[in-house]
Short mmCIF file of C-alpha atoms in Angstrom, two decimals:
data_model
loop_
_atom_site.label_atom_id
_atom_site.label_comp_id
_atom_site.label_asym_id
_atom_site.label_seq_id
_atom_site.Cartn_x
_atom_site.Cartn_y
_atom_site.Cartn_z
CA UNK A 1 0.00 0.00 0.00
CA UNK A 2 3.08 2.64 0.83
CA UNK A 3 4.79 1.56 -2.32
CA UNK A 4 1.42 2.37 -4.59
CA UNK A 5 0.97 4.88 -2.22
CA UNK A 6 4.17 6.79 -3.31
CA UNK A 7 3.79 6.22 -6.71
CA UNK A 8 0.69 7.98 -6.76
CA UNK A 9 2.74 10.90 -5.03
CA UNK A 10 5.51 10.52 -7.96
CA UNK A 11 3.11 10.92 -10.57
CA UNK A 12 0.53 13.58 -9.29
CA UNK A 13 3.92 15.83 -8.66
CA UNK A 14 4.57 14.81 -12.55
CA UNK A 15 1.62 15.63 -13.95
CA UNK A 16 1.03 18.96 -11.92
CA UNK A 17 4.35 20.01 -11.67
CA UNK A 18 4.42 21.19 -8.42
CA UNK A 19 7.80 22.36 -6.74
CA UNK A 20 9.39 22.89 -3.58
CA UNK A 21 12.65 21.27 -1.72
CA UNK A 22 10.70 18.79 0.29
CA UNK A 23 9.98 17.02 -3.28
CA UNK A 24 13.45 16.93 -4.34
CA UNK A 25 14.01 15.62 -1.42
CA UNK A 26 11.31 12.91 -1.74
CA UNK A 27 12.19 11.33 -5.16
CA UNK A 28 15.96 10.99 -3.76
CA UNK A 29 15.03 9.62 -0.22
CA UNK A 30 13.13 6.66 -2.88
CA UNK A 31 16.22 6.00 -4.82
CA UNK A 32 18.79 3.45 -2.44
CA UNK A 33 15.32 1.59 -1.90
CA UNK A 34 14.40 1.24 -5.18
CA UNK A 35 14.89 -2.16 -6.82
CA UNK A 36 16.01 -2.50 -10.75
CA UNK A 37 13.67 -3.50 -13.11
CA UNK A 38 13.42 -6.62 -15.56
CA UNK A 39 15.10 -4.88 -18.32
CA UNK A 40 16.79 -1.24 -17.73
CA UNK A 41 13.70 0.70 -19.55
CA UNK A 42 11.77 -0.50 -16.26
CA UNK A 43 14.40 0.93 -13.90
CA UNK A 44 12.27 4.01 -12.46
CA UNK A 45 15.48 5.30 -10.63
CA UNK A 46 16.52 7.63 -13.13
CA UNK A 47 13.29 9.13 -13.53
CA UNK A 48 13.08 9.51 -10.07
CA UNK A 49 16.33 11.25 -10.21
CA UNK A 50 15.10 13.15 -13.47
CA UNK A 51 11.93 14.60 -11.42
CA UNK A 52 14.43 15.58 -9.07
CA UNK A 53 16.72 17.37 -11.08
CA UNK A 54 14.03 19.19 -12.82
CA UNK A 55 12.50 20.29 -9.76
CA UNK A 56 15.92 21.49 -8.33
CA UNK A 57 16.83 23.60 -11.18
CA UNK A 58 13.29 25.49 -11.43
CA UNK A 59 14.04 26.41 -7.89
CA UNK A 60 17.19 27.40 -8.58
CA UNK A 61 18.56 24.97 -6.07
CA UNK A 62 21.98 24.55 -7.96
CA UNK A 63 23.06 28.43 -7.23
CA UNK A 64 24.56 29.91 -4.06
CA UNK A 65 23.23 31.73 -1.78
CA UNK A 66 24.24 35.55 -1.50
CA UNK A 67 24.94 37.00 0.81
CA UNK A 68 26.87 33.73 2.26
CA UNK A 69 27.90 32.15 5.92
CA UNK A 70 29.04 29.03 3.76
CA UNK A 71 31.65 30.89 1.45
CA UNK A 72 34.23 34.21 1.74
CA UNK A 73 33.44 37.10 -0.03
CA UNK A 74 36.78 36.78 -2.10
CA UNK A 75 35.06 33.41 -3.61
CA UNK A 76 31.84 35.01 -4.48
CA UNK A 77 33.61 38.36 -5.86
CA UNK A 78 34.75 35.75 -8.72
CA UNK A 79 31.38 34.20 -9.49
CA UNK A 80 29.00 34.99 -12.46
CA UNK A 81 25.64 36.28 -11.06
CA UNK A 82 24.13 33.77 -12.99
CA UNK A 83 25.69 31.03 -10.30
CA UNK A 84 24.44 32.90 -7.46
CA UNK A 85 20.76 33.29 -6.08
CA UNK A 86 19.71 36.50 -3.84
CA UNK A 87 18.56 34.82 0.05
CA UNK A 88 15.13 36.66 -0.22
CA UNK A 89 14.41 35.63 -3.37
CA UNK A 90 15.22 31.89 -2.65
CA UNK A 91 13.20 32.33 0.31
CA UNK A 92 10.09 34.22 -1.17
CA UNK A 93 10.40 31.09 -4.01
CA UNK A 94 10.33 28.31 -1.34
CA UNK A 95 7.08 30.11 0.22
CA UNK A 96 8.95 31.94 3.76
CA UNK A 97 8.53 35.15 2.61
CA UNK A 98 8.01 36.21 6.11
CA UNK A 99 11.24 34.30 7.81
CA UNK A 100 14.60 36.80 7.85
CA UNK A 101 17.08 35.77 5.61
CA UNK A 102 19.60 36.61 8.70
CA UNK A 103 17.86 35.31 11.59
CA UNK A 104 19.43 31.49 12.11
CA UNK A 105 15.81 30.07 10.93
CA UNK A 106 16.42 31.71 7.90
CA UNK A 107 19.91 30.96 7.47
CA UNK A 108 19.06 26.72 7.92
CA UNK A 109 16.27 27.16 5.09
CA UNK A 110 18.87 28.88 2.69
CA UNK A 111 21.34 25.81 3.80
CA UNK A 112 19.15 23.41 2.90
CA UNK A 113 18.88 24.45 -0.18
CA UNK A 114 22.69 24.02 -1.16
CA UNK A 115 22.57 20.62 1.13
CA UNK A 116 19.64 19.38 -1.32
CA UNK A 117 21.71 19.91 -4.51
CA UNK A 118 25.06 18.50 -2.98
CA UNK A 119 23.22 15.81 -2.00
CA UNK A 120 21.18 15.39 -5.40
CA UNK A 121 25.14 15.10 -7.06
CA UNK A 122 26.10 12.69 -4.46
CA UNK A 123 22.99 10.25 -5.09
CA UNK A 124 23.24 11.02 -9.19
CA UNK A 125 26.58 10.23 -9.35
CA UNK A 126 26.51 7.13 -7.43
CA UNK A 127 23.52 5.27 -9.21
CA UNK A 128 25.60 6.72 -12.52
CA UNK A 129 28.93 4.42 -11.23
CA UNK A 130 26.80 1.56 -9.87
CA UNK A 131 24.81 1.13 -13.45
CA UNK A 132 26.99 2.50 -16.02
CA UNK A 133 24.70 5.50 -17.01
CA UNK A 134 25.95 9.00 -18.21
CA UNK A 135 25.85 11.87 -16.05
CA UNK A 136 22.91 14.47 -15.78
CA UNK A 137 23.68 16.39 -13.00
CA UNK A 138 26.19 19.33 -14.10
CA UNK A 139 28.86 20.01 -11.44
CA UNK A 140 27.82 23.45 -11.10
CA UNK A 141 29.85 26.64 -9.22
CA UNK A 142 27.91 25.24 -6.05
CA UNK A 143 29.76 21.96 -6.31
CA UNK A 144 33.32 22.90 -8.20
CA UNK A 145 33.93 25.09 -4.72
CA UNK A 146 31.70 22.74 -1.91
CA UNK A 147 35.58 21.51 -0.26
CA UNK A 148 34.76 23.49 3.16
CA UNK A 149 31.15 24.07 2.77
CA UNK A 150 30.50 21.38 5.70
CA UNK A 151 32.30 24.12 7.74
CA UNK A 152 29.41 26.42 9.47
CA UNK A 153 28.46 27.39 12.45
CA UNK A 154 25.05 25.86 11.85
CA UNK A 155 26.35 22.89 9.99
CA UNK A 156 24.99 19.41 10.48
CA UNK A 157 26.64 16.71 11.76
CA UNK A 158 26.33 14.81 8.48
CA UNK A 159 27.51 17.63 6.48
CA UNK A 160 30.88 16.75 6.58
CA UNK A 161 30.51 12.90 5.61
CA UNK A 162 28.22 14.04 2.56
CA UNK A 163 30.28 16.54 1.17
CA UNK A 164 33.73 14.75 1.37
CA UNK A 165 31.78 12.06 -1.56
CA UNK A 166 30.80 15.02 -3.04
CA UNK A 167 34.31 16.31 -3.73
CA UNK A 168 35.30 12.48 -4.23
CA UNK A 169 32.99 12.20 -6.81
CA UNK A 170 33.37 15.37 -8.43
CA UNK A 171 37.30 15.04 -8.44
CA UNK A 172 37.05 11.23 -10.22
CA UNK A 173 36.27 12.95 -13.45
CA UNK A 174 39.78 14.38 -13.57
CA UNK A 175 41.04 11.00 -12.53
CA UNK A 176 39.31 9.33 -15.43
CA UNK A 177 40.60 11.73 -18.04
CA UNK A 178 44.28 10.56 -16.47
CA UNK A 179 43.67 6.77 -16.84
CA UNK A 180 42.20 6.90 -20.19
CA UNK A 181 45.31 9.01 -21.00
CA UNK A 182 47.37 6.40 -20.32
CA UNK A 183 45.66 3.66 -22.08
CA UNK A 184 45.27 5.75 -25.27
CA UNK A 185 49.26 6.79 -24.98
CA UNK A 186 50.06 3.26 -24.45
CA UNK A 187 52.34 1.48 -27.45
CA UNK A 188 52.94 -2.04 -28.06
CA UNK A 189 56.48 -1.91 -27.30
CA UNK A 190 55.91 -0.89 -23.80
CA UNK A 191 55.67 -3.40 -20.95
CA UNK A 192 51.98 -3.96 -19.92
CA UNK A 193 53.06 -4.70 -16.24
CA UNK A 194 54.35 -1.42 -16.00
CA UNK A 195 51.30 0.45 -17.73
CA UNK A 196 49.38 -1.23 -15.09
CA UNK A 197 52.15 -0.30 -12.11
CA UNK A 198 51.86 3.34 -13.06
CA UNK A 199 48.07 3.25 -13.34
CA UNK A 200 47.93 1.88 -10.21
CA UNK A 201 49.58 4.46 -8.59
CA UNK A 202 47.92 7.16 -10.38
CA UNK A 203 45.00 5.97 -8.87
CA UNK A 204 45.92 5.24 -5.20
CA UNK A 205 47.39 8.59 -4.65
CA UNK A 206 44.61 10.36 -5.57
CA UNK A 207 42.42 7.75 -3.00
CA UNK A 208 45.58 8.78 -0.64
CA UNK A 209 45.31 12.70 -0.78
CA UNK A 210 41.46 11.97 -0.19
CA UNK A 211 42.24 10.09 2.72
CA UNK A 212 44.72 12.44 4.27
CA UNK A 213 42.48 15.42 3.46
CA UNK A 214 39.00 13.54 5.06
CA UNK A 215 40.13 11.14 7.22
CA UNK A 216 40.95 14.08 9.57
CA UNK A 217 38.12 16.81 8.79
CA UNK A 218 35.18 13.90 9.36
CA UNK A 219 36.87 11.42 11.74
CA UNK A 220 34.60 9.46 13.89
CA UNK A 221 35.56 7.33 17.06
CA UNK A 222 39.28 8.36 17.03
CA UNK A 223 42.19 9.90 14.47
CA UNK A 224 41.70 8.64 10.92
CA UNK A 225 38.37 6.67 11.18
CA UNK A 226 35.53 7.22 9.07
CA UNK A 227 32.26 6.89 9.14
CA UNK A 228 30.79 3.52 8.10
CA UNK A 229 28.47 5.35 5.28
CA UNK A 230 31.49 6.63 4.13
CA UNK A 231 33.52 4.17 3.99
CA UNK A 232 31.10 1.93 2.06
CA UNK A 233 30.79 4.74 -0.80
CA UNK A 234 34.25 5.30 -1.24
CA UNK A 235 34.99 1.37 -1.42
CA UNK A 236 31.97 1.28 -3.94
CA UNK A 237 33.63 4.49 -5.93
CA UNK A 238 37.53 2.50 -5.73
CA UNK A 239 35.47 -0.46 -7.33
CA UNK A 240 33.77 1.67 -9.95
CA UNK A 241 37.08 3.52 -10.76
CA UNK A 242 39.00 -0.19 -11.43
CA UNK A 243 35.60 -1.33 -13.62
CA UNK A 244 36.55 1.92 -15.63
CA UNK A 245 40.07 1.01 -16.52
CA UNK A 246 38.72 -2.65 -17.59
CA UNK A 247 36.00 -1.44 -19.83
CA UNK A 248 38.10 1.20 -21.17
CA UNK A 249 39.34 -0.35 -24.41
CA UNK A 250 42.11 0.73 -25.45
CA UNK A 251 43.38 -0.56 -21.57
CA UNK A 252 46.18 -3.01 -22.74
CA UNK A 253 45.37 -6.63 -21.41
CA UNK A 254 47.73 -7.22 -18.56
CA UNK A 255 46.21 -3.74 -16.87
CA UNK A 256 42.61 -5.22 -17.66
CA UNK A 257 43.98 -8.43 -15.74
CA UNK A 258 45.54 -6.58 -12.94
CA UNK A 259 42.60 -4.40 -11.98
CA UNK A 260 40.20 -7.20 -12.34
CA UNK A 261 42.08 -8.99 -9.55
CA UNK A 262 42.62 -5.64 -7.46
CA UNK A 263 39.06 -5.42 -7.67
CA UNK A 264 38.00 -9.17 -6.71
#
């Protein structure tokens, strides 16, 4: 009955468009729940995550917020106005046209609203990695400059562990463009062992600079730990990054071989 229940939901939102954060928030809290279809067409977890998108960029979720407790002035001096949102008018569009943009009530609702689209990347890029699907969420301003956003005075606790996947994830694009570098440069008369040697460590020390840089600023239950949720996503990213270089094919076959094995 919940399931039909929140289908109903899904498509009365569809049909008459209506819009606010709680929605976007909605179709993503469905997504880790929702179980793949018989053939991909029937997978409903991208239009989910379509709805959600949509949504988020009619409310201009994807912008920052000016004036900003999240980011210095210096930052924001830089940005096109076009990446940037007033706080009134993101409030007067999400229906709190009588809460003060300054007053710490007001301040959470504008937060929320850059916490909703950092979270929508997080989400959109994982189910991306897990089932081999392009992209659709852009890496706007929001997320290109998110590495201390988890640093506020009225930051949540989880803050931290959801934006350190967010720079993960944003970051492996970079890391991608490397790898398939090195396949494509590769030549016959090289050794494959060592194609895969220097691959490898491409790859670990970006994983390692993550590590040092996170493993400090989200630490739970002593120096170095993270939290279990993170852990889990970054394992699942490591795993996603080594199916990558196998699938890429111009990957020579003994650095197909060796990353299959890393990743068993």
């Amino acid at each position: 009955r919940l399931s039909r229940h929140c289908k109903w939901l899904a498509k009365r939102v569809m049909t008459h468009r209506h819009r606010s954060v709680e929605i976007v928030l909605a179709f993503m809290v469905n997504v880790p729940w929702m179980a793949p279809g018989e053939r991909l067409g029937d997978d409903d977890t991208c239009s989910y995550i379509a709805m959600a998108l949509t949504v988020a960029l009619d409310l201009s979720l994807n912008k920052i917020v000016t004036p900003s407790s999240s980011f210095d002035k210096d930052l924001l001096n830089r940005l096109a106005r076009a990446d940037c949102i007033d706080a009134k008018r993101a409030l007067h569009m999400d229906g709190f046209d009588d809460v003060d943009p300054n007053s710490e009530w007001g301040r959470r609702l504008l937060r929320r609203r850059e916490r909703t689209w950092i979270a929508l990347f997080v989400v959109e890029r994982g189910v991306c990695l897990a089932r081999g699907r392009s992209y659709t969420v852009p890496p706007t301003s929001l997320i290109e400059n998110c590495d201390s956003w988890h640093r506020s005075d009225i930051a949540d606790r989880r803050d931290g562990p959801m934006n350190s996947m967010a720079v993960l994830r944003r970051d492996l694009d970079e890391l991608f463009r490397k790898v398939k570098s090195s396949c494509d440069n590769y030549h016959i008369a090289d050794t494959g062992s060592e194609a895969a040697q220097a691959i490898k460590t491409t790859i670990e020390s970006f994983y390692e600079r993550w590590y040092a840089t996170w493993s400090l600023a989200i630490s739970e239950g002593g120096p170095r730990s993270l939290p279990p949720y993170v852990e889990i996503l970054v394992t699942h990213t490591q795993l996603s990054t080594y199916g990558g270089v196998i699938n890429h094919p111009t990957a020579p076959v003994e650095v197909k071989r060796f990353f299959r094995a890393a990743g068993l």
